[in-house]
Amino acid sequence: MSNTDQTLANLLQEDRRFDPPAELAAHANLTAEAYDRAAADREGFWAAQAERITWAEPFTQVLDWSDPPFAKWYVGGKLNAAYNCVDRHVEAGRGDKVAIHFVGEPVGDTRSITYAELQDLVSQAANALTDLGVAAGDRVAIYMPMIPEAVVTMLACARIGAPHTVVFGGFSSDALASRLEDCQAKVVVTADGGYRRGAASALKPAVDEARTKAETLGHTVEKVLVVRRTGQEVEWDDSVDVWWHDAVDGASTQHTPEAFDAEHPLYVMYTSGTTGKPKGILHTTGGYLVGCSYTHWAVFDLKDDDVYWCTADIGWVTGHSYIVYGPLANGVTQVLYEGTPDSPERGRWWDIIEQHGVTIFYTAPTAIRSFMKQGREIPDARDLSSLRLLGSVGEPINPEAYVWYRHVIGGDRTPVVDTWWQTETGSIMISPLPGVTAGKPGSAMIPIPGVAAEVVDEEGKPVPNGSGGYLVLTEPWPSMLRTIWGDDERFKETYWSRFAKQGYYFAGDGAKKDSDGDLWVLGRVDDVMNVSGHRLSTTEIESALVSHPKVAEAAVVGAKDEDTGQAVCAFVILREEAGDGGDDIVAELRKHVRKEIGPIATPRQIMIVPELPKTRSGKIMRRLLRDVAENREVGDVTTLADSSVMDLISSGLSGGKGDE
Ligand code: PRX
């Protein structure tokens, strides 16, 4: 039995079921009839969901799918995303409602911002960006800590029709530079630094370096707008750098939002693919906002008095869809937390839930597993009784973590919604509905109303219940990616060529249907890894390693890891002239990867090997390396060009250098 089959068999023995709480079911936003209603008239269903949004001009057609895979949703409609997330709530008399309870990492550093205040801030930032020369269509990069100004900047960009590209603050200056160049960002918005793990962590120096690097790639960033957050010393270039407090604080709070076409680009989010070059996923305005707003309302059963908290970073798609666009379009009150879960001490998250009376909490399995390890005494010492719904995202949640989450954090009252989606899908696709579904620990269950998914075999035929295959989306959906920025061909090739005949979107994940037809997502079937819910490309890390002068060749695999889901394991062949690489070679290579990509990509393990297993056509057989990395007996080696290679690797490892 292969490793995946074994996991599957274990998962499918899971027979615990958790019914929706009666009270929640009785008042649920979405009930079981929605599945049939959506299936009977999918476009009609999505037309109805679009009524959640305020349109400056109504659309004339729900979907134009005449040139697949290039979709147009809500054709002819015009809207402003920031108006929808902010102004309309103020106009409706809800200006005094708190939009954001900001919690900085330093204890006591809090700030609550109402919708009326948010409207002023976004208008000021929109005016300031315009003054800096940003016009509709120009790209603005955002490299910021989790502070209100990050949300304000995203909304200000949306308000003036300038697509933003948020780059996660943990990425290196090299990674930032390549993104600045790829999307030709005119302005970068950053901060001197942010607080992480009890200390000020600098951001501005990485922007300075990235700007210089982008210059060598032929791209000039015109302005850098800098929030003073930590008060750290920063290098300053008067011709480029502008303080936020100089440009924004004094700007007018009056700004008229312009209505943009439903298909106007809203943002580009870079994500790892199967090649070394990150893909700029393009989302547009109307369909994306409808998708985020509808799913946030339906999957989290959002009510007006909820206090919502999503712990994602705005540098990832979850922060875009479920901190900024979905929740704010829905006029929610939410918590925004800057720092790490264990600063200044391990119970920080639970303190925040208690202090703010959080009712809906959305986080990642990797975090849940680390809390399980720390022990239940920590959350048990806090009052978490305000919680009524828990969500999970980013990777498959193992049944133990699901049950612990529900039991210890949710006091057995709360449904857990395991939400499957991707940067590309823009919003949640597969998830239980909290008022309808009897949840199974470890299963994302079925597509939500309006979404059509299948598990298919190599030929694109649906597999029967009880079998596994490839996860596909069989119908277009409003928040779908529109293309890869500047690369329509790669867009077609990556997502639409595998099942071109059927016209299915190929998600890159494997999944299984259980005997009830419920879906269990098993993880990636391509060369993409999922480390602590972060998406990393094996090839991207391989090219980072090969760019080191001592490295001749490298192969990277994602190996199972109890804490992080998967961990990066690298096999490296050194150049002859590098000899044995020296005593510090492993540390040197790990440092190099951090510099090239960022700390999240640092290999857990680097093994210096004499050879790599390859097929006769020269393709690296990662499957065999995964066996080694996971300490398993090495599988079938008959397709290797040289079947003795695995022996060489194993013997090299027992006597050679490795690193844990
Ligand atoms: O493999 C799936 C996994 O995360 C991938 C998408 O990563 P990214 O675009 O970074 O978006 C993460 C947040 C939406 C998917 O292809 N994934 C995400 N959610 C789940 C999941 N795997 C299993 N269960 C989930 N709930």
XYZ file of C-alpha atoms and ligand atoms in Angstrom:
686
model
C 0.000 0.000 0.000
C 1.456 3.374 -0.932
C 1.852 6.049 1.665
C -1.066 8.089 0.344
C -3.337 5.065 0.301
C -2.408 4.345 3.892
C -3.258 7.918 4.929
C -6.483 7.586 3.046
C -7.415 4.319 4.659
C -6.793 5.856 8.094
C -8.824 8.903 7.258
C -11.728 6.929 5.947
C -12.008 4.927 9.152
C -13.000 8.181 10.732
C -16.677 7.865 11.571
C -17.274 10.662 14.057
C -19.991 13.113 12.985
C -20.871 16.482 14.434
C -24.364 17.755 13.766
C -24.972 21.491 13.448
C -26.135 23.079 16.721
C -29.946 23.295 16.623
C -29.964 27.009 17.386
C -27.521 27.775 14.589
C -29.414 25.561 12.138
C -32.689 27.278 12.998
C -31.322 30.698 12.048
C -28.711 29.761 9.477
C -28.009 32.223 6.672
C -27.993 29.403 4.152
C -30.048 26.250 4.400
C -30.050 22.959 2.514
C -32.427 24.201 -0.184
C -29.646 26.478 -1.494
C -27.811 23.489 -2.992
C -30.725 22.614 -5.244
C -31.555 26.205 -6.029
C -27.969 26.844 -7.162
C -27.720 23.612 -9.132
C -31.005 24.266 -10.937
C -29.907 27.696 -12.187
C -26.285 28.416 -11.403
C -26.133 31.767 -13.173
C -29.415 32.853 -11.616
C -27.999 31.926 -8.225
C -24.895 34.036 -8.822
C -27.013 36.910 -10.128
C -28.889 36.824 -6.821
C -25.628 36.779 -4.809
C -24.478 39.866 -6.731
C -27.251 41.791 -5.020
C -25.110 41.738 -1.905
C -22.926 44.307 -3.654
C -23.789 47.904 -4.514
C -23.372 48.493 -8.236
C -22.926 51.971 -9.684
C -24.224 50.519 -12.922
C -26.045 47.207 -13.130
C -24.584 44.332 -15.125
C -26.331 43.142 -18.246
C -25.019 39.571 -18.366
C -24.029 37.312 -15.462
C -21.310 35.353 -17.239
C -19.595 35.621 -20.591
C -17.874 32.252 -21.113
C -17.634 32.583 -24.880
C -13.834 32.515 -24.870
C -12.886 29.943 -22.228
C -10.870 29.899 -20.046
C -11.096 33.703 -20.082
C -14.218 34.502 -18.106
C -16.084 37.751 -17.724
C -18.515 37.988 -14.830
C -21.209 40.587 -14.336
C -20.629 42.036 -17.776
C -21.290 45.743 -18.099
C -21.562 46.224 -14.332
C -19.626 49.028 -12.659
C -18.634 49.322 -9.026
C -16.015 50.520 -6.617
C -14.659 47.856 -4.260
C -13.612 50.315 -1.528
C -17.006 52.031 -1.616
C -18.560 48.603 -1.097
C -16.244 47.806 1.814
C -16.496 51.154 3.574
C -18.629 54.076 2.377
C -21.882 52.268 1.873
C -21.897 51.125 5.495
C -21.436 54.715 6.630
C -24.207 55.854 4.285
C -26.458 53.187 5.771
C -26.022 54.755 9.218
C -23.453 52.271 10.484
C -20.515 54.696 10.617
C -20.082 54.207 14.358
C -19.736 50.460 14.102
C -16.185 49.270 14.741
C -14.634 47.888 11.580
C -11.253 46.960 13.028
C -10.087 46.253 16.542
C -6.356 46.497 15.958
C -4.154 44.646 18.427
C -0.457 45.393 18.129
C 2.023 42.856 19.386
C 3.249 45.053 22.265
C 0.655 44.481 24.970
C -1.664 47.467 25.337
C -1.007 48.789 21.844
C -4.595 48.725 20.585
C -6.725 50.917 18.404
C -10.345 50.592 17.325
C -11.387 52.071 14.004
C -15.033 52.658 13.095
C -16.365 52.523 9.566
C -16.608 56.336 9.529
C -12.962 56.603 10.568
C -11.976 53.983 8.032
C -13.712 56.012 5.346
C -11.608 59.053 6.263
C -8.384 57.041 6.352
C -9.007 55.337 3.024
C -9.968 58.632 1.394
C -6.803 60.299 2.703
C -4.622 57.458 1.485
C -6.369 57.510 -1.907
C -5.679 61.239 -2.206
C -2.051 60.753 -1.136
C -1.446 57.953 -3.628
C -2.964 60.085 -6.381
C -0.616 62.927 -5.388
C 2.302 60.512 -5.642
C 1.336 59.943 -9.261
C -0.634 56.713 -8.979
C -3.468 56.515 -11.499
C -6.043 53.838 -12.327
C -4.279 50.811 -13.763
C -0.883 51.549 -12.115
C 0.407 48.810 -9.819
C 1.211 49.468 -6.162
C 3.238 46.979 -4.129
C 2.531 46.612 -0.416
C 5.171 45.174 1.925
C 3.865 45.810 5.392
C 3.281 44.412 8.839
C -0.256 43.573 9.960
C -1.251 47.095 10.884
C -4.386 49.050 9.937
C -2.427 51.057 7.356
C -1.961 47.852 5.352
C -5.725 47.384 5.058
C -6.174 51.105 4.409
C -3.610 50.988 1.593
C -5.269 48.019 -0.085
C -8.623 49.770 0.017
C -7.120 53.063 -1.149
C -5.636 51.273 -4.159
C -8.986 49.660 -4.915
C -10.640 53.038 -4.561
C -8.503 54.615 -7.278
C -8.429 51.503 -9.466
C -4.716 50.817 -8.955
C -4.203 47.048 -8.632
C -2.195 46.192 -5.527
C 0.252 43.415 -5.070
C 0.850 42.566 -1.439
C 4.125 40.784 -0.812
C 4.337 38.860 2.452
C 6.681 40.650 4.869
C 8.606 37.405 5.420
C 9.811 37.332 1.827
C 13.363 38.421 1.115
C 14.415 41.477 -0.850
C 15.205 39.226 -3.828
C 11.694 37.801 -3.846
C 10.277 41.304 -3.481
C 12.445 42.614 -6.331
C 11.302 39.955 -8.777
C 7.660 40.717 -7.961
C 8.195 44.472 -8.300
C 9.729 43.853 -11.689
C 7.152 41.337 -12.855
C 4.201 43.608 -12.193
C 6.114 46.834 -12.842
C 5.101 48.393 -9.543
C 5.222 52.181 -9.622
C 5.009 52.771 -5.886
C 5.825 50.603 -2.860
C 4.057 51.113 0.456
C 5.955 49.795 3.476
C 6.812 50.557 7.109
C 10.055 51.057 8.981
C 9.253 47.714 10.563
C 6.743 45.733 12.552
C 6.683 43.887 15.855
C 7.332 40.173 15.799
C 8.235 37.887 18.684
C 8.683 40.771 21.058
C 11.082 42.774 18.919
C 11.000 45.354 16.162
C 11.663 43.672 12.860
C 12.830 45.894 10.008
C 11.106 46.030 6.618
C 12.364 49.192 4.953
C 15.937 47.907 4.323
C 14.522 45.040 2.250
C 12.554 47.536 0.176
C 15.713 49.619 -0.380
C 17.590 46.532 -1.536
C 14.706 45.346 -3.672
C 14.472 48.726 -5.342
C 18.161 48.569 -6.271
C 17.767 45.013 -7.549
C 14.677 45.899 -9.553
C 16.749 48.676 -11.109
C 19.284 46.109 -12.332
C 16.357 44.186 -13.835
C 15.427 47.349 -15.712
C 12.538 48.497 -13.533
C 12.387 51.751 -11.587
C 10.168 52.180 -8.538
C 9.185 55.829 -8.404
C 8.116 56.339 -4.810
C 8.216 54.503 -1.494
C 5.601 55.476 1.074
C 6.715 54.570 4.597
C 4.586 54.171 7.728
C 6.433 54.878 10.966
C 5.522 51.926 13.115
C 8.516 50.922 15.227
C 10.561 54.114 15.121
C 13.559 52.175 13.858
C 16.356 54.059 12.195
C 15.904 53.981 8.394
C 18.025 54.986 5.446
C 16.315 57.771 3.563
C 16.415 58.849 -0.053
C 14.597 62.171 -0.370
C 14.007 61.723 -4.060
C 12.031 58.522 -3.517
C 11.011 58.024 0.115
C 7.955 59.724 1.588
C 6.685 59.385 5.149
C 3.074 58.261 5.499
C 2.482 60.859 8.222
C 3.619 63.604 5.850
C 1.679 62.439 2.814
C -1.455 60.854 4.249
C -2.231 62.380 7.628
C -2.689 65.869 6.200
C -4.519 64.787 3.045
C -8.181 65.569 2.519
C -10.732 63.137 3.925
C -12.942 63.876 0.925
C -12.565 61.523 -2.000
C -15.157 60.482 -4.541
C -14.794 56.834 -5.489
C -14.880 56.202 -9.214
C -16.888 53.272 -10.540
C -14.793 50.734 -12.431
C -15.777 47.976 -14.782
C -16.596 44.661 -13.092
C -13.562 43.188 -14.848
C -11.159 45.955 -13.801
C -8.057 44.357 -12.171
C -8.287 44.501 -8.377
C -5.031 42.836 -7.434
C -2.200 40.524 -8.344
C -1.159 37.937 -5.767
C 2.011 35.988 -6.397
C 1.970 32.314 -5.584
C 4.287 29.394 -6.157
C 3.776 27.125 -9.099
C 5.636 24.174 -10.474
C 8.366 26.276 -12.070
C 10.912 28.543 -10.412
C 9.018 31.688 -11.376
C 6.118 32.709 -9.113
C 2.797 33.273 -10.827
C 0.987 36.582 -10.511
C -2.622 35.524 -9.999
C -4.959 38.210 -11.292
C -8.277 38.889 -9.614
C -10.753 41.409 -10.934
C -13.347 43.464 -9.119
C -17.002 42.443 -9.432
C -16.927 38.653 -9.399
C -14.222 38.558 -6.743
C -16.136 40.822 -4.387
C -19.346 38.851 -4.875
C -17.480 35.576 -4.230
C -15.787 36.817 -1.056
C -18.843 38.501 0.359
C -21.189 35.575 -0.335
C -18.852 32.889 1.019
C -17.945 34.894 4.112
C -21.636 35.336 4.893
C -22.637 31.761 4.073
C -19.735 29.674 5.387
C -19.254 31.630 8.611
C -22.993 32.206 9.032
C -22.205 35.840 9.668
C -24.594 37.861 11.852
C -24.567 41.568 12.538
C -23.275 41.294 16.098
C -20.459 38.868 15.371
C -16.868 39.672 16.238
C -14.767 37.963 13.640
C -11.065 37.136 13.641
C -8.999 35.637 10.856
C -5.374 35.100 11.863
C -3.949 35.014 8.335
C -1.415 37.567 7.147
C -2.591 40.044 4.534
C 0.411 38.895 2.492
C -1.560 35.775 1.534
C -4.841 35.337 -0.260
C -6.675 34.445 2.959
C -5.874 37.907 4.270
C -7.167 39.467 1.056
C -10.443 37.563 0.873
C -11.219 37.005 4.555
C -9.718 40.023 6.321
C -10.165 42.742 3.751
C -12.679 42.198 0.963
C -15.213 39.648 2.265
C -15.577 40.801 5.867
C -15.492 44.525 5.107
C -17.945 44.192 2.213
C -20.178 42.529 4.802
C -19.687 45.365 7.302
C -18.221 43.127 9.971
C -16.441 44.029 13.219
C -13.127 42.208 13.225
C -9.861 41.811 15.098
C -6.586 42.530 13.314
C -3.535 41.224 15.176
C 0.005 42.206 14.288
C 2.174 39.604 15.929
C 2.893 35.975 16.680
C 0.662 33.663 18.767
C 3.238 33.263 21.530
C 4.229 36.839 22.221
C 4.695 37.894 24.957
C 3.451 34.500 26.101
C 1.735 31.453 24.727
C -1.833 32.359 25.586
C -1.838 35.582 23.562
C -4.411 34.511 20.998
C -6.787 33.248 23.663
C -6.392 36.499 25.590
C -7.395 38.394 22.470
C -10.466 36.198 21.979
C -11.485 36.741 25.591
C -10.848 40.482 25.564
C -12.721 41.153 22.347
C -15.432 38.533 22.689
C -14.527 36.940 19.364
C -17.399 34.818 18.047
C -15.973 33.513 14.747
C -12.363 32.397 14.535
C -10.544 31.344 11.345
C -7.039 29.887 11.450
C -4.742 27.199 10.010
C -4.195 23.560 11.065
C -0.484 24.148 11.636
C -1.329 26.667 14.367
C -3.858 24.296 15.909
C -1.274 21.509 16.011
C 1.237 23.730 17.765
C -1.360 24.654 20.407
C -2.162 20.970 20.893
C 1.502 20.383 21.622
C 1.631 23.181 24.170
C -1.253 21.631 26.063
C -4.835 22.527 26.788
C -4.076 24.217 30.122
C -3.198 27.385 28.217
C -6.553 27.919 26.433
C -8.400 26.372 29.383
C -7.203 29.231 31.568
C -9.100 31.727 29.382
C -12.790 32.305 28.827
C -13.467 31.320 25.244
C -17.221 31.016 25.636
C -17.905 33.814 23.139
C -16.826 31.538 20.271
C -19.640 30.056 18.205
C -17.925 29.018 14.972
C -14.423 27.859 14.055
C -12.816 27.737 10.633
C -9.744 26.032 9.209
C -7.825 26.739 6.013
C -4.578 26.204 4.183
C -3.951 22.480 4.358
C -5.793 19.300 5.183
C -6.764 19.297 8.860
C -5.999 15.978 10.483
C -8.939 14.529 12.458
C -7.073 14.805 15.793
C -6.491 18.507 15.295
C -10.088 19.023 14.164
C -11.498 17.286 17.223
C -9.114 19.104 19.603
C -10.031 22.442 18.002
C -13.728 21.765 18.371
C -13.445 20.340 21.861
C -10.819 22.495 23.594
C -11.218 25.810 21.780
C -14.862 25.486 20.827
C -16.085 23.827 24.032
C -17.919 21.280 21.839
C -20.468 23.969 20.953
C -18.931 25.191 17.771
C -19.064 23.700 14.305
C -15.714 23.555 12.531
C -15.736 24.571 8.885
C -12.815 23.075 6.993
C -12.595 25.356 3.968
C -10.815 24.263 0.814
C -9.806 26.894 -1.693
C -6.739 28.446 -3.320
C -5.175 31.753 -4.295
C -6.564 31.022 -7.741
C -10.141 30.353 -6.664
C -10.276 33.668 -4.772
C -12.868 32.437 -2.304
C -13.978 29.280 -0.508
C -15.085 26.495 -2.844
C -15.550 23.390 -0.711
C -16.719 23.567 2.883
C -19.391 22.403 5.267
C -22.272 24.820 5.777
C -22.441 25.312 9.552
C -26.216 25.222 9.752
C -26.640 22.268 7.424
C -23.735 19.861 7.406
C -22.999 17.072 9.861
C -19.228 17.607 9.873
C -16.687 14.820 9.535
C -13.270 15.543 11.072
C -10.797 15.824 8.203
C -13.275 16.300 5.370
C -14.007 19.576 3.584
C -17.288 17.826 2.625
C -18.947 19.146 -0.554
C -18.800 22.235 -2.781
C -20.807 25.147 -1.419
C -23.970 26.154 -3.301
C -22.972 27.785 -6.601
C -19.723 25.833 -6.949
C -19.306 22.614 -8.923
C -16.402 20.272 -8.128
C -15.569 16.675 -8.998
C -12.907 14.093 -8.372
C -11.851 12.612 -11.697
C -9.490 9.961 -13.032
C -6.683 10.427 -15.591
C -9.282 10.605 -18.375
C -11.374 13.207 -16.631
C -14.157 10.806 -15.696
C -15.729 11.197 -12.238
C -14.502 8.465 -9.905
C -17.076 6.427 -7.998
C -17.623 6.970 -4.285
C -14.851 5.348 -2.285
C -12.146 6.213 -4.872
C -9.510 8.865 -5.282
C -8.361 11.073 -8.130
C -7.785 14.669 -9.183
C -9.813 17.523 -7.775
C -11.360 19.702 -10.501
C -13.872 22.530 -10.658
C -16.288 21.794 -13.447
C -18.028 25.157 -13.853
C -16.680 28.710 -13.829
C -17.268 30.754 -10.655
C -17.288 34.533 -10.070
C -14.072 34.885 -7.997
C -11.978 32.718 -10.332
C -8.572 33.987 -11.370
C -8.742 35.684 -14.752
C -5.194 34.961 -15.869
C -1.571 34.906 -14.757
C -0.300 38.468 -14.904
C 1.307 38.970 -18.301
C 1.194 35.283 -19.210
C -2.091 34.041 -20.702
C -0.354 30.970 -22.121
C 0.900 29.828 -18.734
C -2.600 30.401 -17.358
C -4.098 28.086 -19.989
C -1.354 25.522 -19.672
C -1.281 25.367 -15.872
C -4.965 25.168 -15.073
C -6.929 24.328 -18.187
C -4.855 21.993 -20.354
C -4.940 18.872 -18.168
C -8.689 18.383 -18.702
C -9.110 20.619 -21.740
C -11.581 18.286 -23.391
C -13.973 18.556 -20.478
C -13.229 22.246 -19.838
C -12.382 21.588 -16.195
C -10.187 23.725 -13.958
C -7.394 21.536 -12.577
C -6.601 22.551 -9.008
C -3.375 20.557 -8.592
C -4.781 18.684 -5.581
C -5.602 15.025 -5.111
C -8.843 14.112 -3.355
C -11.012 11.163 -2.459
C -14.754 10.726 -2.367
C -15.923 8.657 0.590
C -18.879 6.304 0.511
C -21.264 9.243 1.006
C -19.615 11.230 -1.791
C -17.991 13.676 0.655
C -14.569 15.013 -0.320
C -11.282 14.490 1.483
C -8.550 16.696 0.068
C -5.247 14.840 0.187
C -2.755 17.513 -0.878
C -0.856 18.529 -3.967
C -0.205 16.157 -6.806
C 2.308 18.494 -8.460
C 5.690 19.876 -7.425
C 4.172 22.275 -4.959
C 4.669 21.842 -1.214
C 2.535 23.046 1.632
C 4.627 24.044 4.636
C 2.615 25.415 7.573
C -0.113 26.295 5.102
C 2.361 28.246 2.956
C 2.664 27.288 -0.623
C 6.197 26.680 -1.851
C 7.516 25.411 -5.131
C 10.126 22.652 -5.140
C 11.685 24.097 -8.300
C 11.886 27.591 -6.844
C 13.922 26.289 -3.902
C 15.999 24.115 -6.216
C 16.932 27.134 -8.313
C 17.770 29.084 -5.166
C 20.134 26.268 -4.128
C 21.706 25.963 -7.564
C 22.437 29.690 -7.558
C 24.961 29.025 -4.750
C 28.492 28.796 -6.183
C 29.233 25.458 -4.497
C 26.129 23.680 -5.776
C 26.015 21.661 -8.970
C 22.544 20.181 -8.720
C 19.672 20.114 -6.269
C 16.408 18.290 -5.779
C 13.802 19.331 -3.254
C 10.885 17.356 -1.889
C 8.181 17.999 0.667
C 8.405 15.381 3.400
C 5.712 14.725 5.988
C 6.169 16.769 9.148
C 4.168 16.452 12.313
C 4.114 20.181 13.008
C 4.214 21.900 9.659
C 2.310 19.365 7.530
C 5.183 19.143 5.099
C 8.800 20.234 5.464
C 11.362 21.183 2.861
C 14.011 18.489 2.319
C 16.827 19.150 -0.105
C 19.272 16.787 -1.769
C 22.322 18.581 -3.074
C 25.230 17.587 -5.281
C 28.233 19.838 -4.788
C 30.494 21.036 -7.577
C 33.736 19.149 -7.855
C 35.852 22.198 -7.104
C 33.890 22.723 -3.888
C 35.281 19.453 -2.488
C 33.196 18.409 0.515
C 31.890 21.962 0.811
C 33.503 22.649 4.173
C 32.169 22.056 7.670
C 29.471 24.694 7.471
C 28.109 23.816 4.080
C 24.636 22.881 5.314
C 24.265 26.055 7.378
C 25.631 28.077 4.474
C 23.070 26.648 2.056
C 20.175 27.141 4.442
C 21.197 30.764 4.873
C 21.410 31.142 1.130
C 17.816 29.921 0.651
C 16.600 32.331 3.337
C 18.271 35.162 1.513
C 16.996 34.189 -1.910
C 13.391 33.467 -0.950
C 12.759 34.034 2.754
C 12.736 32.188 6.081
C 9.601 30.181 5.217
C 11.514 28.366 2.470
C 14.465 27.320 4.662
C 15.020 23.566 4.276
C 14.478 21.508 7.419
C 17.047 19.099 6.091
C 19.806 19.341 3.520
C 21.528 16.163 2.420
C 24.738 16.302 0.468
C 24.639 13.387 -1.961
C 26.886 12.077 -4.752
C 24.052 11.483 -7.241
C 20.346 12.068 -7.781
C 17.879 9.439 -8.959
C 16.840 10.147 -12.527
C 14.809 8.451 -15.193
C 16.400 7.695 -18.559
C 14.975 10.939 -19.854
C 16.740 12.829 -17.062
C 13.723 13.610 -14.886
C 14.444 13.563 -11.155
C 12.370 10.918 -9.384
C 11.205 12.884 -6.404
C 9.059 9.974 -5.243
C 12.201 8.050 -4.294
C 13.741 11.032 -2.567
C 10.553 11.465 -0.591
C 10.941 7.852 0.561
C 14.423 8.700 1.845
C 13.292 11.959 3.442
C 10.429 10.207 5.215
C 12.683 7.339 6.332
C 10.747 4.769 4.331
C 11.969 1.842 2.413
C 12.764 3.127 -1.053
C 10.074 2.185 -3.617
C 10.275 0.813 -7.129
C 13.582 1.787 -8.757
C 13.168 -0.032 -12.056
C 12.640 3.128 -14.102
C 15.900 4.652 -12.892
C 18.605 5.151 -15.477
C 21.078 3.817 -12.936
C 19.460 1.710 -10.267
C 22.527 1.771 -8.010
C 22.030 5.496 -7.358
C 19.727 4.962 -4.423
C 22.333 2.750 -2.737
C 24.889 5.463 -3.298
C 22.593 8.031 -1.734
C 21.778 5.855 1.257
C 25.404 4.940 1.922
C 26.459 8.549 1.413
C 23.884 9.608 3.978
C 24.837 7.150 6.650
C 28.428 8.317 6.578
C 28.014 11.762 5.126
C 26.558 15.080 6.028
C 22.956 15.682 6.864
C 21.097 18.168 8.901
C 18.009 18.121 11.014
O -3.352 22.023 -1.468
C -4.445 22.849 -1.142
C -4.180 23.516 0.188
O -3.596 24.768 -0.115
C -3.512 24.951 -1.530
C -3.765 26.389 -1.882
O -2.764 27.186 -1.322
P -2.859 28.766 -1.408
O -3.146 29.169 -2.805
O -1.638 29.299 -0.776
O -4.125 29.139 -0.570
C -4.172 28.855 0.784
C -5.406 29.437 1.398
C -6.659 29.243 0.638
C -4.547 24.010 -2.095
O -4.263 23.674 -3.435
N -5.416 23.732 0.956
C -6.013 24.906 1.230
N -7.080 24.718 2.031
C -7.179 23.394 2.259
C -6.126 22.767 1.566
N -5.968 21.428 1.581
C -6.860 20.706 2.280
N -7.868 21.227 2.976
C -8.089 22.567 3.006
N -9.075 23.070 3.705
